[in-house]
Amino acid sequence: MSFCTPRASLLAGRSTSVLQADLAAAQQAYMDLSSGAKGVSYSYSQGDGARAVTYTQANIADLAALIQSLQFQLKVPGSGRRPVRFKF
């Protein structure tokens, strides 16, 4: 995920409605996965074709990263990078 700008993201160029549908599907998959020990299949389109992924409890972090990427691309409040603070 790129933290610079949504234009630099791998998801740049996708329409907002498609990104919102992808986000809703990914969030539902996350909820289904975290509520039980079953794998969840999730399909999405990319510039070079369609992809299908099955997530399991072992790689729920990957699904969370996908959700964060989609939220960042949609500029969902609170989905950006936290400011870096140095403590002396």
mmCIF file of C-alpha atoms in Angstrom:
data_model
loop_
_atom_site.group_PDB
_atom_site.id
_atom_site.type_symbol
_atom_site.label_atom_id
_atom_site.label_comp_id
_atom_site.label_asym_id
_atom_site.label_seq_id
_atom_site.Cartn_x
_atom_site.Cartn_y
_atom_site.Cartn_z
ATOM 1 C CA MET A 1 0.000 0.000 0.000
ATOM 2 C CA SER A 2 1.275 3.414 -0.869
ATOM 3 C CA PHE A 3 0.987 6.021 1.869
ATOM 4 C CA CYS A 4 1.895 8.928 -0.409
ATOM 5 C CA THR A 5 -1.283 9.582 -2.368
ATOM 6 C CA PRO A 6 -4.217 7.522 -3.619
ATOM 7 C CA ARG A 7 -2.997 8.264 -7.168
ATOM 8 C CA ALA A 8 0.167 6.274 -6.413
ATOM 9 C CA SER A 9 -1.779 3.271 -5.139
ATOM 10 C CA LEU A 10 -1.990 -0.017 -7.008
ATOM 11 C CA LEU A 11 -5.757 0.519 -7.001
ATOM 12 C CA ALA A 12 -5.550 3.880 -8.796
ATOM 13 C CA GLY A 13 -7.787 4.136 -11.837
ATOM 14 C CA ARG A 14 -10.638 2.030 -10.470
ATOM 15 C CA SER A 15 -13.981 3.763 -10.184
ATOM 16 C CA THR A 16 -15.281 4.750 -6.761
ATOM 17 C CA SER A 17 -18.336 2.513 -7.102
ATOM 18 C CA VAL A 18 -16.172 -0.527 -7.890
ATOM 19 C CA LEU A 19 -13.839 0.261 -4.981
ATOM 20 C CA GLN A 20 -16.812 0.619 -2.620
ATOM 21 C CA ALA A 21 -18.203 -2.743 -3.766
ATOM 22 C CA ASP A 22 -14.770 -4.328 -3.319
ATOM 23 C CA LEU A 23 -14.474 -2.822 0.168
ATOM 24 C CA ALA A 24 -17.921 -4.078 1.206
ATOM 25 C CA ALA A 25 -17.118 -7.584 -0.045
ATOM 26 C CA ALA A 26 -13.701 -7.608 1.667
ATOM 27 C CA GLN A 27 -15.192 -6.373 4.947
ATOM 28 C CA GLN A 28 -17.899 -9.048 4.785
ATOM 29 C CA ALA A 29 -15.227 -11.678 4.118
ATOM 30 C CA TYR A 30 -13.272 -10.376 7.124
ATOM 31 C CA MET A 31 -16.352 -10.597 9.343
ATOM 32 C CA ASP A 32 -17.172 -14.106 8.093
ATOM 33 C CA LEU A 33 -13.599 -15.216 8.629
ATOM 34 C CA SER A 34 -13.173 -13.723 12.084
ATOM 35 C CA SER A 35 -16.476 -15.094 13.320
ATOM 36 C CA GLY A 36 -15.603 -18.688 12.416
ATOM 37 C CA ALA A 37 -12.725 -20.941 11.488
ATOM 38 C CA LYS A 38 -13.707 -21.281 7.831
ATOM 39 C CA GLY A 39 -11.970 -20.015 4.737
ATOM 40 C CA VAL A 40 -13.607 -17.271 2.738
ATOM 41 C CA SER A 41 -13.269 -16.894 -1.026
ATOM 42 C CA TYR A 42 -13.056 -13.391 -2.431
ATOM 43 C CA SER A 43 -12.898 -12.388 -6.096
ATOM 44 C CA TYR A 44 -11.815 -9.077 -7.521
ATOM 45 C CA SER A 45 -10.823 -7.592 -10.877
ATOM 46 C CA GLN A 46 -7.507 -6.089 -11.602
ATOM 47 C CA GLY A 47 -6.172 -4.333 -14.661
ATOM 48 C CA ASP A 48 -4.929 -7.583 -16.203
ATOM 49 C CA GLY A 49 -7.933 -9.781 -15.354
ATOM 50 C CA ALA A 50 -9.876 -11.311 -12.502
ATOM 51 C CA ARG A 51 -8.331 -12.868 -9.430
ATOM 52 C CA ALA A 52 -9.749 -15.142 -6.780
ATOM 53 C CA VAL A 53 -8.265 -15.616 -3.331
ATOM 54 C CA THR A 54 -9.300 -17.840 -0.453
ATOM 55 C CA TYR A 55 -8.411 -16.457 2.940
ATOM 56 C CA THR A 56 -8.078 -18.604 6.031
ATOM 57 C CA GLN A 57 -7.639 -17.758 9.683
ATOM 58 C CA ALA A 58 -3.870 -17.995 9.172
ATOM 59 C CA ASN A 59 -3.744 -15.065 6.733
ATOM 60 C CA ILE A 60 -6.420 -12.773 8.114
ATOM 61 C CA ALA A 61 -3.752 -10.049 8.294
ATOM 62 C CA ASP A 62 -3.516 -10.104 4.479
ATOM 63 C CA LEU A 63 -7.260 -9.534 4.245
ATOM 64 C CA ALA A 64 -6.991 -6.670 6.753
ATOM 65 C CA ALA A 65 -4.235 -5.127 4.615
ATOM 66 C CA LEU A 66 -6.475 -5.335 1.538
ATOM 67 C CA ILE A 67 -9.267 -3.596 3.452
ATOM 68 C CA GLN A 68 -6.873 -0.860 4.563
ATOM 69 C CA SER A 69 -5.676 -0.384 0.970
ATOM 70 C CA LEU A 70 -9.246 0.000 -0.241
ATOM 71 C CA GLN A 71 -10.081 2.405 2.583
ATOM 72 C CA PHE A 72 -6.994 4.467 1.788
ATOM 73 C CA GLN A 73 -7.892 4.608 -1.886
ATOM 74 C CA LEU A 74 -11.431 5.726 -0.996
ATOM 75 C CA LYS A 75 -10.032 8.266 1.507
ATOM 76 C CA VAL A 76 -12.043 6.794 4.371
ATOM 77 C CA PRO A 77 -11.423 8.971 7.463
ATOM 78 C CA GLY A 78 -8.904 7.427 9.821
ATOM 79 C CA SER A 79 -7.465 5.084 7.196
ATOM 80 C CA GLY A 80 -4.297 7.070 6.513
ATOM 81 C CA ARG A 81 -0.930 6.615 8.058
ATOM 82 C CA ARG A 82 -0.445 7.824 11.581
ATOM 83 C CA PRO A 83 1.898 10.756 12.009
ATOM 84 C CA VAL A 84 5.415 9.823 12.968
ATOM 85 C CA ARG A 85 6.334 11.220 16.357
ATOM 86 C CA PHE A 86 9.761 11.124 17.858
ATOM 87 C CA LYS A 87 10.285 10.956 21.593
ATOM 88 C CA PHE A 88 13.462 12.270 23.096
#
